[in-house]
């Protein structure tokens, strides 16, 4: 597959070609340990023959794809590793957010379900707002692998949506982690970071 005329970073495993930004390892021992999350596999390899997935169609975006292919290759390796991945859990204390505000430039918050944040005993949404107001890049994602977030469904999510948070969409935590590191290492304005992070994966699938 590396010899194919197809731009991008991919995982080739167990006869499947998976877009790198959608690859997640789900098993520790099995041969089918990697899966493509929220995106079809790019191709299958059987008996040395590559079969591309018919579901892959760039359609109206094909011109953009071709333009992207023709751009001169350029490596940008600047990364900012000052990020924190926080998995929300029942009973989480608000002081962890104070620690994050003092020591990190960005945080990825894995919420419940479609975008839920516990708000019964502690006003966690207010602590998230403090992070955003302090200039941190605050990304809201879900602990669920499939289907992504939607902050417009529940009241708590709607409160979050009013803040300067970054919507993760259906990106995996693995992809968000590296994408946020890259964004913080290459952009200074939070608005630029937000725009880059929320750009659909079509545009950045080839990083």
Short mmCIF file of C-alpha atoms in Angstrom, two decimals:
data_model
loop_
_atom_site.label_atom_id
_atom_site.label_comp_id
_atom_site.label_asym_id
_atom_site.label_seq_id
_atom_site.Cartn_x
_atom_site.Cartn_y
_atom_site.Cartn_z
CA UNK A 1 0.00 0.00 0.00
CA UNK A 2 2.96 2.33 0.64
CA UNK A 3 3.69 2.13 -3.09
CA UNK A 4 0.18 3.26 -4.02
CA UNK A 5 -0.42 6.78 -5.32
CA UNK A 6 -2.48 7.70 -2.28
CA UNK A 7 -1.53 10.49 0.10
CA UNK A 8 -1.79 10.09 3.84
CA UNK A 9 -0.81 8.34 7.04
CA UNK A 10 -2.39 4.93 7.55
CA UNK A 11 -2.35 1.84 9.72
CA UNK A 12 -1.99 -1.42 7.80
CA UNK A 13 -3.08 -4.28 10.05
CA UNK A 14 -4.77 -7.63 9.57
CA UNK A 15 -5.43 -6.97 5.90
CA UNK A 16 -7.08 -3.60 6.48
CA UNK A 17 -5.90 -0.08 5.66
CA UNK A 18 -7.15 2.39 8.25
CA UNK A 19 -6.89 6.17 8.12
CA UNK A 20 -4.37 7.11 10.80
CA UNK A 21 -6.58 9.78 12.32
CA UNK A 22 -9.36 7.23 12.88
CA UNK A 23 -7.31 4.23 14.03
CA UNK A 24 -7.84 2.97 17.57
CA UNK A 25 -6.41 -0.14 19.19
CA UNK A 26 -9.21 -2.04 20.93
CA UNK A 27 -7.54 -5.37 21.74
CA UNK A 28 -4.14 -6.31 23.16
CA UNK A 29 -3.58 -9.77 21.63
CA UNK A 30 -5.90 -10.36 18.69
CA UNK A 31 -4.84 -9.92 15.08
CA UNK A 32 -7.81 -7.61 14.47
CA UNK A 33 -6.81 -5.30 17.32
CA UNK A 34 -7.07 -2.04 15.34
CA UNK A 35 -10.41 -0.62 14.20
CA UNK A 36 -11.43 2.42 12.19
CA UNK A 37 -13.67 4.67 14.27
CA UNK A 38 -16.37 6.84 12.67
CA UNK A 39 -14.87 6.38 9.21
CA UNK A 40 -14.79 3.46 6.76
CA UNK A 41 -11.62 1.47 6.26
CA UNK A 42 -9.70 2.85 3.30
CA UNK A 43 -8.94 -0.49 1.67
CA UNK A 44 -8.52 -4.23 2.14
CA UNK A 45 -5.51 -6.31 1.16
CA UNK A 46 -6.07 -9.96 0.28
CA UNK A 47 -3.66 -12.23 -1.56
CA UNK A 48 -1.51 -9.21 -2.39
CA UNK A 49 -4.37 -7.33 -4.04
CA UNK A 50 -5.60 -3.94 -2.78
CA UNK A 51 -9.34 -3.28 -2.95
CA UNK A 52 -10.39 0.28 -2.16
CA UNK A 53 -13.56 0.94 -0.24
CA UNK A 54 -16.31 2.19 -2.54
CA UNK A 55 -17.66 4.27 0.35
CA UNK A 56 -14.64 6.54 -0.01
CA UNK A 57 -15.76 9.33 -2.30
CA UNK A 58 -14.50 12.87 -2.03
CA UNK A 59 -17.32 14.11 -4.27
CA UNK A 60 -17.52 17.89 -4.25
CA UNK A 61 -14.27 18.04 -2.27
CA UNK A 62 -12.21 16.22 -4.90
CA UNK A 63 -10.73 19.46 -6.30
CA UNK A 64 -9.54 20.36 -2.82
CA UNK A 65 -8.01 16.93 -2.41
CA UNK A 66 -6.14 17.17 -5.70
CA UNK A 67 -4.88 20.64 -4.78
CA UNK A 68 -3.71 19.30 -1.45
CA UNK A 69 -1.85 16.47 -3.16
CA UNK A 70 -0.03 18.87 -5.45
CA UNK A 71 1.22 21.12 -2.67
CA UNK A 72 4.96 20.89 -1.91
CA UNK A 73 5.66 18.48 0.92
CA UNK A 74 6.51 20.34 4.12
CA UNK A 75 7.22 18.94 7.55
CA UNK A 76 6.08 20.91 10.59
CA UNK A 77 7.23 19.16 13.73
CA UNK A 78 6.59 21.83 16.36
CA UNK A 79 4.51 20.34 19.15
CA UNK A 80 3.34 21.66 22.51
CA UNK A 81 3.13 18.81 25.00
CA UNK A 82 1.55 20.92 27.74
CA UNK A 83 -1.86 19.30 27.44
CA UNK A 84 -3.97 17.22 29.82
CA UNK A 85 -6.53 14.52 29.03
CA UNK A 86 -9.24 14.44 31.69
CA UNK A 87 -11.82 11.67 31.91
CA UNK A 88 -14.91 12.89 33.75
CA UNK A 89 -16.16 10.54 36.47
CA UNK A 90 -18.92 10.67 39.12
CA UNK A 91 -17.79 12.70 42.11
CA UNK A 92 -14.93 14.49 40.35
CA UNK A 93 -13.60 17.35 42.49
CA UNK A 94 -13.28 20.85 41.01
CA UNK A 95 -9.74 21.44 42.31
CA UNK A 96 -8.28 19.34 39.49
CA UNK A 97 -9.32 22.13 37.12
CA UNK A 98 -7.33 24.66 39.17
CA UNK A 99 -4.26 22.44 38.79
CA UNK A 100 -4.80 22.16 35.04
CA UNK A 101 -5.20 25.94 34.73
CA UNK A 102 -1.85 26.53 36.42
CA UNK A 103 0.20 23.88 34.60
CA UNK A 104 -1.20 23.31 31.10
CA UNK A 105 -2.06 25.18 27.91
CA UNK A 106 -4.76 22.84 26.71
CA UNK A 107 -7.11 20.17 28.03
CA UNK A 108 -9.20 17.46 26.40
CA UNK A 109 -12.24 16.69 28.55
CA UNK A 110 -13.87 13.31 27.98
CA UNK A 111 -17.49 13.93 28.95
CA UNK A 112 -20.33 11.47 29.48
CA UNK A 113 -22.29 10.32 26.46
CA UNK A 114 -23.20 13.00 23.99
CA UNK A 115 -21.60 15.79 26.06
CA UNK A 116 -22.71 15.49 29.68
CA UNK A 117 -20.76 17.07 32.55
CA UNK A 118 -21.72 16.32 36.19
CA UNK A 119 -23.12 19.42 37.84
CA UNK A 120 -25.02 18.12 40.88
CA UNK A 121 -22.60 18.59 43.79
CA UNK A 122 -20.04 20.86 42.11
CA UNK A 123 -20.43 23.40 39.33
CA UNK A 124 -17.99 21.70 36.97
CA UNK A 125 -19.23 23.72 34.01
CA UNK A 126 -18.14 26.89 35.81
CA UNK A 127 -14.65 25.39 36.26
CA UNK A 128 -14.54 24.60 32.54
CA UNK A 129 -15.49 28.21 31.87
CA UNK A 130 -12.62 29.37 34.09
CA UNK A 131 -10.18 27.37 31.96
CA UNK A 132 -11.50 28.91 28.76
CA UNK A 133 -11.38 32.42 30.22
CA UNK A 134 -7.79 31.80 31.33
CA UNK A 135 -6.83 31.23 27.70
CA UNK A 136 -6.57 27.44 27.69
CA UNK A 137 -7.64 25.47 24.65
CA UNK A 138 -10.54 23.45 26.08
CA UNK A 139 -11.69 20.53 23.94
CA UNK A 140 -14.93 18.73 24.78
CA UNK A 141 -15.23 15.13 23.59
CA UNK A 142 -16.98 11.96 24.75
CA UNK A 143 -15.91 8.76 26.44
CA UNK A 144 -17.89 6.87 23.80
CA UNK A 145 -15.99 5.69 20.74
CA UNK A 146 -18.76 6.18 18.21
CA UNK A 147 -21.02 9.01 16.99
CA UNK A 148 -19.32 11.96 18.73
CA UNK A 149 -20.79 14.79 20.80
CA UNK A 150 -23.65 17.25 20.48
CA UNK A 151 -23.77 19.98 23.11
CA UNK A 152 -27.23 21.12 22.04
CA UNK A 153 -29.08 18.11 23.47
CA UNK A 154 -28.99 18.62 27.26
CA UNK A 155 -29.04 21.70 29.50
CA UNK A 156 -25.49 21.16 30.79
CA UNK A 157 -24.21 20.82 27.25
CA UNK A 158 -25.96 24.01 26.23
CA UNK A 159 -24.17 25.83 29.05
CA UNK A 160 -20.87 24.48 27.77
CA UNK A 161 -21.71 25.51 24.23
CA UNK A 162 -21.88 29.14 25.34
CA UNK A 163 -18.23 28.98 26.45
CA UNK A 164 -15.19 29.25 24.19
CA UNK A 165 -14.80 25.50 24.01
CA UNK A 166 -13.64 23.42 21.07
CA UNK A 167 -16.05 20.84 19.68
CA UNK A 168 -14.38 17.49 19.14
CA UNK A 169 -17.10 16.21 16.81
CA UNK A 170 -16.51 12.50 16.28
CA UNK A 171 -12.71 12.60 16.54
CA UNK A 172 -11.01 10.00 18.72
CA UNK A 173 -9.09 11.02 21.82
CA UNK A 174 -5.90 9.73 20.21
CA UNK A 175 -6.37 12.01 17.20
CA UNK A 176 -7.40 14.95 19.38
CA UNK A 177 -4.31 14.58 21.54
CA UNK A 178 -1.83 14.91 18.69
CA UNK A 179 -3.91 17.47 16.82
CA UNK A 180 -4.09 19.72 19.90
CA UNK A 181 -0.34 19.36 20.50
CA UNK A 182 0.29 20.40 16.91
CA UNK A 183 -2.19 23.28 17.03
CA UNK A 184 -0.71 24.72 20.22
CA UNK A 185 2.77 24.39 18.75
CA UNK A 186 1.89 26.20 15.51
CA UNK A 187 -0.79 28.77 16.38
CA UNK A 188 -0.83 31.54 18.95
CA UNK A 189 -4.41 32.81 18.81
CA UNK A 190 -7.04 30.64 20.47
CA UNK A 191 -9.46 31.44 17.65
CA UNK A 192 -7.01 29.96 15.14
CA UNK A 193 -6.55 26.87 17.30
CA UNK A 194 -10.31 26.44 17.56
CA UNK A 195 -10.75 26.79 13.80
CA UNK A 196 -8.01 24.25 13.11
CA UNK A 197 -9.29 21.76 15.69
CA UNK A 198 -12.86 21.94 14.38
CA UNK A 199 -11.87 21.58 10.73
CA UNK A 200 -13.40 18.34 9.39
CA UNK A 201 -11.03 15.43 9.07
CA UNK A 202 -11.19 15.62 5.29
CA UNK A 203 -8.82 18.57 5.47
CA UNK A 204 -6.37 17.13 7.98
CA UNK A 205 -6.62 13.40 7.31
CA UNK A 206 -3.23 13.52 5.68
CA UNK A 207 -1.25 14.82 8.65
#
